[in-house]
Coordinates of N, CA and C in Angstrom, one line a residue:
X256 N -5.9 -101.4 67.5 CA -6.0 -101.1 68.9 C -7.3 -100.4 69.2
X257 N -7.8 -100.6 70.4 CA -9.2 -100.2 70.7 C -9.3 -98.9 71.5
X258 N -8.2 -98.2 71.8 CA -8.3 -96.9 72.4 C -8.7 -96.8 73.9
X259 N -8.5 -98.0 74.6 CA -8.8 -98.0 76.0 C -7.6 -97.7 76.9
X260 N -6.4 -97.7 76.3 CA -5.2 -97.5 77.1 C -4.6 -96.1 76.7
X261 N -4.4 -95.2 77.7 CA -3.9 -93.9 77.4 C -2.5 -93.9 76.7
X262 N -1.7 -94.9 77.1 CA -0.3 -95.0 76.6 C -0.3 -95.3 75.0
X263 N -1.4 -95.8 74.5 CA -1.5 -96.1 73.0 C -1.8 -94.8 72.2
X264 N -2.2 -93.7 72.9 CA -2.7 -92.5 72.2 C -1.7 -91.4 72.4
X265 N -1.4 -90.7 71.3 CA -0.5 -89.6 71.3 C -1.0 -88.5 70.4
X266 N -0.8 -87.2 70.7 CA -1.2 -86.2 69.8 C -0.6 -86.4 68.4
X267 N -1.4 -86.2 67.4 CA -1.0 -86.4 66.0 C -1.4 -87.7 65.4
X268 N -1.9 -88.6 66.2 CA -2.4 -89.9 65.7 C -3.8 -89.7 65.0
X269 N -4.0 -90.5 64.0 CA -5.3 -90.5 63.3 C -6.2 -91.6 64.0
X270 N -7.3 -91.2 64.5 CA -8.2 -92.0 65.3 C -9.6 -91.9 64.8
X271 N -10.5 -92.8 65.3 CA -11.9 -92.7 65.1 C -12.5 -92.6 66.5
X272 N -13.4 -91.6 66.7 CA -14.0 -91.4 68.1 C -15.5 -91.5 67.9
X273 N -16.1 -91.8 69.1 CA -17.6 -91.6 69.1 C -17.9 -90.4 69.9
X274 N -18.7 -89.5 69.3 CA -19.1 -88.2 70.0 C -20.2 -88.5 71.0
X275 N -20.3 -87.7 72.0 CA -21.4 -87.8 73.0 C -22.7 -88.0 72.4
X276 N -23.1 -87.2 71.4 CA -24.4 -87.3 70.8 C -24.6 -88.6 69.9
X277 N -23.4 -89.2 69.6 CA -23.5 -90.4 68.7 C -23.3 -91.7 69.5
X278 N -23.3 -91.7 70.8 CA -23.1 -92.9 71.6 C -24.2 -93.9 71.4
X279 N -25.4 -93.5 71.3 CA -26.5 -94.4 71.0 C -26.4 -95.2 69.7
X280 N -26.0 -94.4 68.7 CA -25.9 -95.0 67.3 C -24.6 -95.7 67.1
X281 N -23.5 -95.2 67.8 CA -22.2 -95.8 67.6 C -21.5 -95.2 66.4
X282 N -22.0 -94.1 65.8 CA -21.4 -93.5 64.6 C -20.0 -92.9 65.0
X283 N -19.1 -93.2 64.1 CA -17.7 -92.9 64.4 C -17.3 -91.6 63.6
X284 N -16.4 -90.8 64.2 CA -15.9 -89.6 63.5 C -14.4 -89.7 63.5
X285 N -13.8 -89.5 62.3 CA -12.4 -89.7 62.1 C -11.7 -88.3 62.2
X286 N -10.5 -88.3 62.8 CA -9.8 -87.1 63.0 C -8.4 -87.3 63.6
X287 N -7.7 -86.2 63.8 CA -6.3 -86.2 64.3 C -6.4 -85.7 65.8
X288 N -5.7 -86.5 66.7 CA -5.7 -86.1 68.1 C -5.0 -84.8 68.3
X289 N -5.6 -83.9 69.0 CA -4.9 -82.7 69.5 C -4.5 -82.8 70.9
X290 N -5.5 -83.1 71.8 CA -5.3 -83.2 73.3 C -5.9 -84.5 73.8
X291 N -5.2 -85.1 74.8 CA -5.8 -86.2 75.5 C -6.4 -85.7 76.8
X292 N -7.7 -85.9 77.0 CA -8.5 -85.4 78.1 C -8.6 -86.3 79.3
X293 N -8.5 -87.6 79.1 CA -8.6 -88.6 80.2 C -7.3 -88.7 80.9
X294 N -7.3 -88.6 82.2 CA -6.1 -88.6 83.0 C -5.7 -90.0 83.4
X295 N -6.7 -90.9 83.6 CA -6.4 -92.3 84.0 C -5.7 -93.1 82.9
X296 N -4.8 -94.1 83.3 CA -4.1 -94.9 82.3 C -5.0 -95.8 81.5
X297 N -6.2 -96.1 82.0 CA -7.1 -97.0 81.3 C -8.6 -96.6 81.5
X298 N -9.4 -96.7 80.4 CA -10.8 -96.4 80.6 C -11.6 -97.4 79.7
X299 N -12.6 -98.1 80.3 CA -13.3 -99.2 79.6 C -14.1 -98.7 78.4
X300 N -14.5 -97.4 78.3 CA -15.3 -96.9 77.2 C -14.4 -96.2 76.2
X301 N -13.1 -96.1 76.4 CA -12.2 -95.4 75.5 C -11.7 -94.1 76.1
X302 N -10.5 -93.8 75.8 CA -9.8 -92.5 76.3 C -10.5 -91.3 75.6
X303 N -10.8 -90.3 76.4 CA -11.5 -89.1 75.8 C -10.4 -88.2 75.3
X304 N -10.6 -87.7 74.0 CA -9.6 -86.8 73.3 C -10.4 -85.7 72.7
X305 N -9.6 -84.6 72.4 CA -10.1 -83.5 71.6 C -9.3 -83.6 70.2
X306 N -10.1 -83.6 69.1 CA -9.5 -83.6 67.8 C -9.1 -82.2 67.4
X307 N -8.3 -82.1 66.3 CA -7.8 -80.8 65.9 C -8.9 -79.9 65.5
X308 N -10.0 -80.4 65.0 CA -11.2 -79.6 64.7 C -12.0 -79.2 65.9
X309 N -11.6 -79.6 67.1 CA -12.3 -79.2 68.3 C -13.4 -80.2 68.8
X310 N -13.7 -81.2 68.1 CA -14.7 -82.2 68.5 C -14.1 -83.1 69.6
X311 N -14.9 -83.5 70.6 CA -14.5 -84.2 71.8 C -15.2 -85.6 71.8
X312 N -14.5 -86.7 72.0 CA -15.2 -88.0 72.1 C -14.2 -89.0 72.6
X313 N -14.7 -90.2 72.7 CA -13.9 -91.4 73.2 C -13.3 -92.2 72.0
X314 N -12.1 -92.5 72.1 CA -11.4 -93.2 71.0 C -11.9 -94.7 70.9
X315 N -12.3 -95.1 69.7 CA -12.7 -96.4 69.5 C -11.7 -97.2 68.6
X316 N -11.1 -96.5 67.6 CA -10.1 -97.1 66.7 C -8.9 -96.2 66.5
X317 N -7.7 -96.8 66.6 CA -6.5 -96.0 66.4 C -6.0 -96.5 65.0
X318 N -5.8 -95.6 64.1 CA -5.4 -95.9 62.7 C -3.9 -96.0 62.5
X319 N -3.2 -95.1 63.1 CA -1.7 -95.0 62.9 C -1.0 -95.1 64.3
X320 N 0.2 -95.6 64.2 CA 0.9 -95.8 65.5 C 2.1 -94.9 65.6

């Protein structure tokens, strides 16, 4: 799954996100979702989340369902 649909993402899922400073390079950061920050049901660049370690970025890959 690509992380563009809010319904696919739940707290506790393992995901890979792209951080704001890594958007140019596309470097991914792996972590566990703590909070979902995007309110809309769909976002073309990925749903914005906060990881348990406090990092914020847009979901690119969902590892577990």
